[in-house]
Coordinates of C-alpha atoms in Angstrom, one line a residue:
M1 CA -112.2 13.9 -25.8
K2 CA -111.3 11.5 -28.8
K3 CA -109.3 14.1 -30.2
T4 CA -107.1 14.6 -26.9
K5 CA -106.1 11.2 -26.4
N6 CA -105.0 10.7 -30.6
Y7 CA -102.7 13.5 -29.5
H8 CA -101.3 11.4 -27.0
K9 CA -100.6 8.5 -28.6
K10 CA -98.7 10.0 -31.5
Y11 CA -96.8 12.1 -29.0
K12 CA -95.7 8.8 -27.2
F13 CA -94.7 7.4 -30.6
T14 CA -92.9 10.3 -31.8
Y15 CA -90.9 10.1 -28.9
I16 CA -90.0 6.4 -28.8
M17 CA -89.1 6.8 -32.1
S18 CA -86.4 9.7 -31.5
T19 CA -84.9 7.8 -28.5
V20 CA -84.3 4.9 -31.0
F21 CA -83.0 6.8 -33.3
T22 CA -80.3 8.9 -31.3
L23 CA -79.2 5.4 -29.7
F24 CA -78.4 4.4 -33.5
F25 CA -77.1 7.4 -34.3
C26 CA -74.8 7.3 -31.2
T27 CA -73.7 3.8 -32.1
L28 CA -73.0 4.3 -35.6
F29 CA -71.3 7.7 -36.0
L30 CA -69.9 8.8 -32.5
R31 CA -66.2 7.1 -32.2
G32 CA -64.8 7.6 -28.7
Y33 CA -68.2 6.9 -26.8
T34 CA -68.5 3.2 -24.7
P35 CA -71.9 1.7 -25.5
F36 CA -73.5 0.8 -22.4
E37 CA -73.7 -2.8 -21.9
R38 CA -74.1 -4.6 -18.7
V39 CA -70.8 -7.1 -18.5
G40 CA -68.6 -5.1 -15.8
N41 CA -65.7 -2.3 -16.8
N42 CA -65.8 -1.1 -19.3
I43 CA -63.6 2.0 -19.7
F44 CA -60.2 2.0 -17.9
Y45 CA -58.3 5.2 -16.2
V46 CA -54.5 4.6 -16.6
Q47 CA -51.7 6.1 -14.5
V48 CA -48.0 5.7 -14.7
N49 CA -46.1 7.0 -11.6
G50 CA -48.6 8.6 -9.9
Q51 CA -49.5 10.6 -13.3
A52 CA -52.9 10.0 -15.4
V53 CA -51.8 9.2 -19.2
G54 CA -55.4 8.6 -20.9
T55 CA -58.5 6.5 -20.9
L56 CA -58.4 3.2 -22.5
G57 CA -61.5 0.8 -23.4
N58 CA -59.2 -2.3 -22.1
S59 CA -56.8 -3.4 -19.5
E60 CA -54.5 -5.8 -21.9
E61 CA -54.2 -2.8 -24.0
A62 CA -52.7 -0.3 -21.0
E63 CA -49.7 -2.7 -20.4
E64 CA -49.2 -3.6 -24.0
L65 CA -48.5 0.5 -24.3
L66 CA -46.6 0.6 -21.2
I67 CA -44.0 -2.1 -22.7
Q68 CA -43.4 -0.4 -25.9
A69 CA -42.9 3.3 -24.3
R70 CA -40.3 1.9 -22.2
R71 CA -38.9 0.2 -25.3
N72 CA -39.0 3.9 -26.9
V73 CA -37.7 5.6 -24.0
A74 CA -34.3 3.4 -23.8
S75 CA -33.4 3.3 -26.9
A76 CA -32.9 6.9 -27.2
S77 CA -30.0 6.3 -25.3
E78 CA -27.2 4.3 -26.1
E79 CA -26.5 4.0 -22.2
L80 CA -28.6 1.6 -19.8
V81 CA -31.1 3.7 -18.7
F82 CA -33.4 2.7 -15.3
M83 CA -36.5 4.4 -14.8
E84 CA -40.2 4.1 -12.6
A85 CA -42.7 2.4 -14.6
E86 CA -45.3 1.7 -12.0
L87 CA -49.0 0.9 -14.2
N88 CA -52.2 1.8 -11.8
I89 CA -55.4 0.8 -14.0
D90 CA -58.7 2.1 -12.4
G91 CA -61.6 -0.1 -14.3
E92 CA -65.6 1.2 -14.0
E93 CA -68.8 0.6 -16.1
V94 CA -70.2 3.3 -17.5
L95 CA -72.9 3.9 -19.9
W96 CA -71.7 6.9 -21.2
G97 CA -67.1 7.3 -21.5
Q98 CA -64.7 8.9 -23.7
I99 CA -61.8 6.8 -24.4
D100 CA -58.0 8.2 -25.6
D101 CA -56.4 7.4 -28.8
Q102 CA -53.5 5.0 -28.4
E103 CA -50.6 7.7 -29.7
T104 CA -52.0 10.3 -27.5
V105 CA -51.5 7.6 -24.3
L106 CA -48.4 6.4 -25.4
E107 CA -46.5 9.7 -25.4
N108 CA -48.3 10.5 -22.2
M109 CA -46.7 7.3 -21.0
E110 CA -43.3 8.4 -22.1
T111 CA -43.2 11.6 -20.7
A112 CA -44.2 9.8 -17.6
L113 CA -41.3 7.5 -17.9
R114 CA -38.6 10.5 -18.7
E115 CA -39.5 12.3 -15.6
S116 CA -38.8 9.1 -13.2
I117 CA -35.5 8.3 -15.3
Q118 CA -32.6 7.8 -12.9
E119 CA -29.1 8.7 -13.4
T120 CA -28.3 7.0 -16.7
M121 CA -25.8 3.9 -16.2
H122 CA -22.9 4.2 -18.7
R123 CA -20.9 1.1 -20.0
S124 CA -18.0 1.8 -17.9
Y125 CA -14.4 0.2 -16.5
T126 CA -13.5 -0.8 -13.0
L127 CA -9.7 -1.2 -12.3
K128 CA -8.7 -3.2 -9.2
V129 CA -5.1 -3.3 -8.3
N130 CA -5.4 -4.3 -4.5
E131 CA -7.5 -2.7 -2.6
Y132 CA -7.8 -0.1 -4.8
I133 CA -10.5 0.7 -7.1
V134 CA -11.1 3.0 -9.8
N135 CA -13.9 3.8 -12.7
L136 CA -13.0 5.0 -16.2
A137 CA -15.2 6.0 -18.7
S138 CA -13.8 3.5 -21.5
V139 CA -11.2 0.5 -21.9
E140 CA -8.8 3.2 -24.2
E141 CA -8.8 5.3 -20.7
V142 CA -8.1 2.3 -18.8
G143 CA -5.4 1.5 -21.3
Q144 CA -3.9 5.0 -21.1
L145 CA -4.1 4.5 -17.1
L146 CA -1.5 1.7 -17.0
Q147 CA 0.6 2.9 -19.8
A148 CA 1.4 6.9 -18.0
A149 CA 2.4 3.8 -14.7
V150 CA 4.8 2.5 -17.5
D151 CA 6.0 5.3 -18.9
K152 CA 7.2 6.8 -15.7
F153 CA 9.8 4.1 -15.1
D154 CA 10.3 3.3 -19.1
S155 CA 13.3 6.3 -20.0
E156 CA 13.6 4.6 -23.5
G157 CA 9.8 4.4 -24.2
K158 CA 10.0 0.9 -25.8
F159 CA 6.9 -1.0 -23.6
R160 CA 3.1 -0.9 -24.3
V161 CA 0.6 -2.3 -22.2
E162 CA -1.9 -5.1 -24.3
L163 CA -5.0 -5.6 -22.4
V164 CA -5.8 -9.6 -23.1
Y165 CA -8.7 -11.7 -21.4
D166 CA -7.2 -13.5 -18.2
N167 CA -8.2 -17.6 -19.2
N168 CA -7.9 -18.0 -15.6
R169 CA -11.0 -16.1 -14.7
E170 CA -14.9 -17.8 -15.5
F171 CA -16.0 -14.7 -16.2
N172 CA -14.6 -11.6 -18.9
V173 CA -11.7 -10.3 -16.5
L174 CA -9.3 -8.7 -18.5
T175 CA -5.5 -8.3 -17.1
T176 CA -2.6 -7.4 -18.6
N177 CA 0.3 -7.5 -20.5
V178 CA 3.4 -5.2 -21.1
V179 CA 5.2 -5.7 -24.1
D180 CA 8.7 -4.9 -25.9
S181 CA 7.5 -2.6 -28.7
T182 CA 10.6 -2.7 -30.5
Q183 CA 11.0 -6.1 -30.4
E184 CA 10.2 -7.8 -33.9
E185 CA 7.5 -11.0 -34.0
D186 CA 8.6 -14.0 -35.7
T187 CA 6.0 -15.0 -37.6
G188 CA 7.0 -18.1 -38.7
E189 CA 6.5 -17.7 -42.4
F190 CA 9.9 -18.6 -43.3
A191 CA 11.8 -21.5 -42.9
S192 CA 14.7 -23.5 -44.3
Y193 CA 16.0 -26.7 -43.8
E194 CA 19.2 -28.5 -44.7
G195 CA 20.4 -32.0 -45.0
G196 CA 23.1 -34.1 -45.1
I197 CA 26.2 -32.6 -43.9
Q198 CA 25.3 -29.0 -43.6
S199 CA 22.5 -30.3 -41.1
L200 CA 25.0 -31.5 -38.8
F201 CA 27.5 -29.0 -39.2
D202 CA 24.6 -27.1 -38.1
S203 CA 23.4 -28.9 -34.9
I204 CA 27.4 -28.7 -33.7
K205 CA 27.8 -25.1 -34.2
D206 CA 24.5 -24.1 -32.0
P207 CA 26.1 -25.5 -28.9
I208 CA 29.6 -23.8 -29.8
D209 CA 27.7 -20.5 -29.8
L210 CA 26.2 -20.4 -26.6
Q211 CA 29.4 -21.5 -24.7
E212 CA 31.2 -18.5 -26.1
E213 CA 31.6 -15.4 -23.3
K214 CA 30.5 -12.2 -24.0
D215 CA 32.6 -9.3 -24.7
F216 CA 31.4 -5.8 -22.8
E217 CA 30.1 -4.0 -26.1
D218 CA 27.7 -7.6 -27.1
F219 CA 25.6 -6.9 -24.1
D220 CA 22.4 -5.4 -24.7
L221 CA 22.6 -2.8 -21.9
G222 CA 19.2 -1.0 -21.1
I223 CA 15.5 -2.1 -19.8
H224 CA 14.4 -5.6 -21.4
E225 CA 11.5 -6.6 -19.1
M226 CA 9.1 -4.1 -17.7
G227 CA 5.5 -5.7 -16.0
F228 CA 3.2 -4.6 -13.0
S229 CA 4.2 -6.1 -9.3
E230 CA 0.6 -6.8 -8.7
E231 CA -2.3 -8.1 -10.2
V232 CA -4.2 -6.0 -12.5
E233 CA -8.1 -7.0 -12.9
I234 CA -10.4 -5.0 -15.6
V235 CA -14.1 -5.6 -15.3
E236 CA -16.6 -4.3 -17.3
S237 CA -19.2 -2.3 -15.6
Y238 CA -22.6 -0.4 -15.7
L239 CA -22.2 2.9 -13.6
P240 CA -23.5 6.7 -13.5
T241 CA -21.6 9.3 -14.1
S242 CA -21.0 10.4 -10.7
Q243 CA -18.8 7.0 -10.0
L244 CA -16.6 8.0 -12.8
T245 CA -13.2 9.1 -12.0
L246 CA -11.1 11.7 -14.8
L247 CA -8.4 10.0 -16.5
S248 CA -6.1 13.0 -15.4
E249 CA -7.1 12.0 -11.6
A250 CA -6.7 8.4 -12.0
V251 CA -3.6 8.9 -13.8
E252 CA -2.6 11.1 -10.6
Q253 CA -3.9 8.8 -7.8
V254 CA -2.4 5.5 -9.2
T255 CA 1.1 6.9 -10.4
K256 CA 1.7 9.3 -7.2
E257 CA 3.7 8.2 -4.5
Q258 CA 2.1 7.3 -1.1
E259 CA 3.9 6.8 2.2
V260 CA 3.7 3.1 3.0
P261 CA 5.0 1.8 6.6
S262 CA 7.2 -1.4 6.4
E263 CA 9.9 -2.5 8.3
Y264 CA 13.8 -3.1 7.6
E265 CA 15.3 -5.8 9.3
V266 CA 19.4 -5.1 10.2
V267 CA 22.1 -7.7 9.2
K268 CA 25.6 -8.6 10.3
G269 CA 27.8 -5.0 9.3
D270 CA 24.7 -2.6 8.6
T271 CA 25.5 0.4 9.2
L272 CA 22.7 3.5 9.4
S273 CA 25.0 4.9 6.3
A274 CA 24.3 1.8 4.3
I275 CA 20.8 1.3 5.3
E276 CA 20.3 4.5 4.0
A277 CA 21.3 3.6 0.5
K278 CA 19.7 0.5 0.9
V279 CA 16.0 2.1 1.7
N280 CA 16.7 5.4 0.5
I281 CA 15.8 6.8 3.2
P282 CA 17.9 10.0 4.8
M283 CA 20.0 8.8 7.8
D284 CA 17.8 11.7 10.1
D285 CA 14.4 10.4 9.1
I286 CA 15.5 6.7 10.3
V287 CA 17.0 8.3 13.9
A288 CA 13.8 10.0 14.6
M289 CA 11.0 7.6 12.9
N290 CA 13.2 4.8 15.2
N291 CA 13.4 7.2 18.1
L292 CA 17.3 5.9 17.9
E293 CA 19.7 7.7 20.5
D294 CA 22.6 7.9 17.8
V295 CA 23.6 6.9 14.6
N296 CA 25.3 3.7 16.4
S297 CA 22.5 2.1 18.4
I298 CA 21.5 -0.4 16.2
R299 CA 22.2 -4.1 16.4
E300 CA 22.3 -7.0 14.4
G301 CA 18.3 -9.0 14.6
Q302 CA 17.0 -5.2 14.9
K303 CA 13.3 -4.2 13.1
L304 CA 13.2 -0.5 11.8
I305 CA 10.3 1.1 10.7
I306 CA 10.9 3.0 7.8
T307 CA 7.9 4.4 5.6
V308 CA 8.7 3.6 1.9
P309 CA 6.9 5.8 -0.8
E310 CA 5.2 3.6 -3.5
P311 CA 3.0 4.0 -5.8
E312 CA -0.5 2.4 -5.9
L313 CA 0.4 0.4 -8.8
S314 CA 3.7 -0.9 -9.1
V315 CA 6.3 -1.5 -12.2
T316 CA 9.1 -4.1 -12.1
R317 CA 11.6 -3.9 -14.6
V318 CA 15.1 -5.7 -15.3
E319 CA 17.8 -3.5 -16.3
E320 CA 21.1 -4.5 -18.2
Q321 CA 23.8 -1.7 -16.9
Y322 CA 27.9 -1.4 -17.4
Y323 CA 30.2 0.6 -15.4
D324 CA 33.7 1.0 -14.0
E325 CA 33.9 1.6 -10.4
I326 CA 36.6 2.1 -7.6
Y327 CA 35.1 -0.8 -5.1
E328 CA 36.1 -2.3 -1.5
A329 CA 36.6 -5.2 -0.7
D330 CA 34.5 -6.6 2.1
V331 CA 35.8 -6.3 5.4
I332 CA 37.8 -10.2 7.0
Y333 CA 36.8 -10.7 10.6
R334 CA 38.8 -12.7 12.9
D335 CA 36.4 -13.4 16.0
N336 CA 37.8 -14.0 19.5
D337 CA 36.0 -16.2 22.0
S338 CA 38.4 -14.5 24.5
W339 CA 37.5 -11.0 24.0
Y340 CA 34.8 -9.0 24.5
T341 CA 32.4 -7.8 21.2
Y342 CA 33.6 -3.6 21.9
E343 CA 37.2 -5.2 21.5
T344 CA 38.0 -4.8 18.3
K345 CA 41.8 -4.5 16.6
V346 CA 42.7 -3.6 12.6
H347 CA 45.7 -5.7 11.2
R348 CA 45.2 -4.7 8.4
Q349 CA 44.2 -1.4 6.6
P350 CA 42.4 -1.9 3.5
S351 CA 43.0 -0.5 -0.4
A352 CA 40.2 0.0 -2.9
G353 CA 40.6 -1.7 -6.3
R354 CA 38.9 -0.7 -9.8
R355 CA 36.4 -3.4 -11.5
K356 CA 34.2 -3.0 -15.2
V357 CA 31.2 -4.8 -14.2
V358 CA 27.8 -5.5 -16.5
V359 CA 24.9 -6.6 -14.0
K360 CA 20.9 -7.2 -14.7
V361 CA 19.2 -5.1 -11.9
T362 CA 15.5 -5.9 -11.2
Y363 CA 13.5 -2.8 -9.5
V364 CA 9.9 -1.8 -7.8
N365 CA 9.6 1.3 -8.8
N366 CA 13.0 3.1 -8.0
K367 CA 14.0 0.3 -5.4
E368 CA 16.7 -2.3 -6.1
V369 CA 15.2 -5.8 -5.3
F370 CA 18.0 -7.9 -7.0
R371 CA 21.1 -7.7 -8.6
E372 CA 23.2 -10.3 -10.9
I373 CA 26.6 -9.8 -11.8
L374 CA 26.8 -10.8 -15.7
K375 CA 30.3 -10.2 -16.3
E376 CA 33.3 -8.9 -14.3
E377 CA 36.6 -8.1 -15.1
I378 CA 38.9 -6.7 -12.1
V379 CA 41.6 -3.6 -13.1
Q380 CA 43.2 -3.6 -10.0
E381 CA 42.6 -5.9 -7.2
A382 CA 40.8 -4.5 -3.8
V383 CA 42.8 -5.1 -0.4
A384 CA 40.4 -6.2 2.6
K385 CA 40.4 -4.8 5.7
I386 CA 41.2 -7.3 8.3
V387 CA 39.3 -6.9 12.1
E388 CA 39.9 -9.0 14.7
R389 CA 36.6 -8.9 17.1
G390 CA 35.4 -10.5 20.8
T391 CA 32.9 -12.6 20.9
K392 CA 31.9 -12.5 24.5
I393 CA 28.9 -10.6 25.6
P394 CA 29.9 -8.0 28.3
P395 CA 29.0 -8.1 31.5
T396 CA 26.2 -5.8 32.2
Y397 CA 25.8 -2.8 34.6
I398 CA 23.1 -1.6 37.0
R399 CA 22.5 1.4 39.5
P400 CA 23.8 1.3 43.2
I401 CA 21.0 2.4 45.2
S402 CA 17.7 2.2 45.0
G403 CA 15.6 5.7 45.0
G404 CA 17.7 8.3 45.8
Y405 CA 17.8 11.7 43.2
K406 CA 21.0 12.7 41.6
T407 CA 22.5 15.7 42.7
S408 CA 26.3 15.9 41.0
G409 CA 26.8 14.7 38.1
F410 CA 30.0 13.7 36.4
G411 CA 32.7 16.3 35.0
K412 CA 33.0 20.0 35.9
R413 CA 30.8 21.3 38.8
N414 CA 30.7 24.5 41.4
T415 CA 31.2 23.5 45.0
G416 CA 31.4 25.5 48.0
I417 CA 33.0 22.6 50.6
K418 CA 36.8 22.8 51.3
G419 CA 38.9 19.9 50.0
A420 CA 36.0 18.8 47.4
S421 CA 36.8 18.7 43.5
T422 CA 35.8 20.9 40.5
N423 CA 36.3 18.0 38.2
H424 CA 33.9 15.2 39.5
K425 CA 34.9 12.1 38.9
G426 CA 31.4 10.2 39.5
V427 CA 27.9 10.3 40.2
D428 CA 26.7 11.3 43.6
W429 CA 22.8 10.1 44.5
A430 CA 21.5 11.8 47.9
T431 CA 19.7 9.4 49.9
P432 CA 19.2 8.8 53.9
T433 CA 22.2 7.7 55.9
G434 CA 21.6 3.5 55.9
T435 CA 20.5 3.0 52.6
P436 CA 21.5 -0.4 51.3
V437 CA 24.4 -0.5 48.3
Y438 CA 24.4 -2.9 45.8
A439 CA 26.6 -4.0 43.8
S440 CA 26.8 -2.4 40.0
C441 CA 28.1 -5.8 38.8
G442 CA 29.1 -9.1 39.6
G443 CA 33.5 -9.2 40.5
T444 CA 35.9 -9.1 43.2
V445 CA 36.7 -7.0 45.8
Y446 CA 40.1 -4.6 45.8
K447 CA 39.1 -2.5 48.6
A448 CA 36.9 -2.3 51.8
G449 CA 37.6 0.3 54.3
W450 CA 38.9 3.9 54.7
A451 CA 40.2 5.9 52.0
S452 CA 40.7 9.6 53.1
G453 CA 38.5 11.7 51.0
Y454 CA 36.3 8.8 50.2
G455 CA 36.0 8.4 53.8
Y456 CA 34.3 4.6 54.1
V457 CA 34.9 3.6 50.2
V458 CA 35.0 0.1 48.2
Y459 CA 36.0 -0.8 45.2
I460 CA 35.5 -3.9 43.0
N461 CA 37.1 -5.3 39.8
H462 CA 35.6 -6.6 37.0
E463 CA 35.7 -9.3 34.6
D464 CA 35.4 -6.9 31.5
G465 CA 38.2 -5.2 33.6
R466 CA 36.5 -2.4 34.9
Q467 CA 36.4 -1.3 38.2
T468 CA 33.8 0.7 40.2
R469 CA 33.9 2.7 43.4
Y470 CA 31.2 3.3 45.8
G471 CA 32.1 6.3 48.2
H472 CA 31.1 8.1 51.6
L473 CA 29.6 5.0 53.4
S474 CA 28.6 4.7 56.5
K475 CA 29.0 0.6 56.9
V476 CA 31.4 -1.7 54.7
L477 CA 29.4 -5.0 54.3
V478 CA 32.4 -6.7 52.4
K479 CA 36.0 -7.3 52.7
A480 CA 39.1 -7.0 49.9
G481 CA 39.6 -10.6 48.5
Q482 CA 35.4 -12.0 48.3
T483 CA 33.7 -12.1 45.5
V484 CA 30.4 -10.5 45.3
K485 CA 27.4 -11.2 42.5
Q486 CA 25.2 -8.1 40.7
G487 CA 22.7 -6.6 42.9
E488 CA 24.5 -8.2 46.5
R489 CA 24.3 -5.9 49.0
I490 CA 27.9 -4.4 49.6
A491 CA 27.5 -1.5 52.2
L492 CA 25.3 1.3 53.8
S493 CA 25.5 4.8 52.5
G494 CA 26.4 7.5 54.7
S495 CA 28.1 11.0 54.7
T496 CA 32.2 10.3 55.8
G497 CA 34.9 11.9 54.1
V498 CA 34.7 15.3 52.3
S499 CA 31.1 15.2 52.0
S500 CA 28.5 18.1 52.4
G501 CA 25.5 15.7 53.6
P502 CA 24.4 12.0 53.2
H503 CA 24.3 10.5 49.9
L504 CA 26.1 7.5 47.4
H505 CA 29.2 8.5 45.1
F506 CA 29.5 6.2 42.5
E507 CA 32.9 6.2 40.0
M508 CA 33.5 3.8 37.3
L509 CA 37.2 3.4 35.7
I510 CA 38.0 1.5 32.5
N511 CA 41.7 1.1 31.9
G512 CA 42.6 3.0 34.9
K513 CA 40.7 5.7 33.8
Q514 CA 37.4 7.8 35.5
V515 CA 34.6 7.4 32.7
N516 CA 31.0 8.8 33.3
P517 CA 29.2 5.5 34.6
E518 CA 25.6 6.9 33.7
N519 CA 26.6 5.9 29.6
Y520 CA 27.1 2.4 30.9
L521 CA 24.2 1.5 33.6
K522 CA 21.8 -0.7 32.4

């Protein structure tokens, strides 16, 4: 019995010693295992963007490793990199737990970050012209784009586009400067100073030189200045590749002419052929765009719609030109206040002249906007045309009845009525007997009564020398010598004289000859 008791004591002692030795061994030799201490969370499970990246012994270590991982991923690209970096740490208090080494956790973090990288943001340049914006990959491409716009109009290849900082802007904004590459810059390194009488001679000579008139051969013909008509702004930006435009596409967009609606106001003496030359648009297109009846239906002050082809970026250039030309002198008009505006008389026919000219012309793209004559020599004087013209506004004419419908127009016609003319000299409107007939224009009644084939008729003489006639009336309401106003009731319609039914026959005579009245009705 005593022997058994001693055996149990020995077994208990052996168990205790084995446990102590095991704990001591784990503490000293098993790296990666956290000893159990009742101090709160002692192992941390780390996730980046929802992916498990490892287990660490403290949370601060996880935050430091994430900063390093982001730095490593970003440094691998020269461009701006955007990535998700959501860190989740779950802590736990454990007796036994294995942690990962920092290198493993760092690699896993970098992998998770790379998988979350958004589209890489490239350093780029945004060019803005009015409402047009284009993004290019480099400042060199911006320069090439602007140079292409200039080269389109620089036939001599003299001008170069420079990008310079805009000193009027608070931020770093580039703008443009177009320079003549053939002009040498004056460095100012050499200067000479003369004293005494020589300096006096120089001071007298310079003003005299400035006053000397140039001969034609002294002018430096060609393009002298170039620049952009609109303000150009270039700013640095970071953009994804999808938002960048290829240089070739950008050049086409900027230099290709677009149809831009515009207006042209007709000035005194304008004709459609003259406007065609000014705006460089075919006359037929101008007529179609404005629904003009014919080429003569324009008036001073009228605004015409024109569609002008213009590129997104307009280029201004100033050019000196020489030409030897046949020219016409401006027409000399003499106003006659007693004549109507449609009355004219030519007192002298023109004769062309010849001249030599040097001009300075300013263009916006290919459209001339200003012209200055620098030198002119008349070889043969032109003789101006002299035209007398009326200034009085002529009276207007209105339709003499309300309602009705046209049954016969002016000119040749077929008729089955005996005595009716086959060359109709007026316009017929069918209307019930008794319909009021009005004076088409104010004037004096010349005749009112019966006139054979006309039946009952009224003739009215007007102040512009024209006469109107109203035939086949059922009743006349005015008498000869009476003054009537435009729109005043003068008769009732009917079917008297040679007539096929109730209607109004209306005529207009100019210089005693019938004309188509519909061409003159308002």
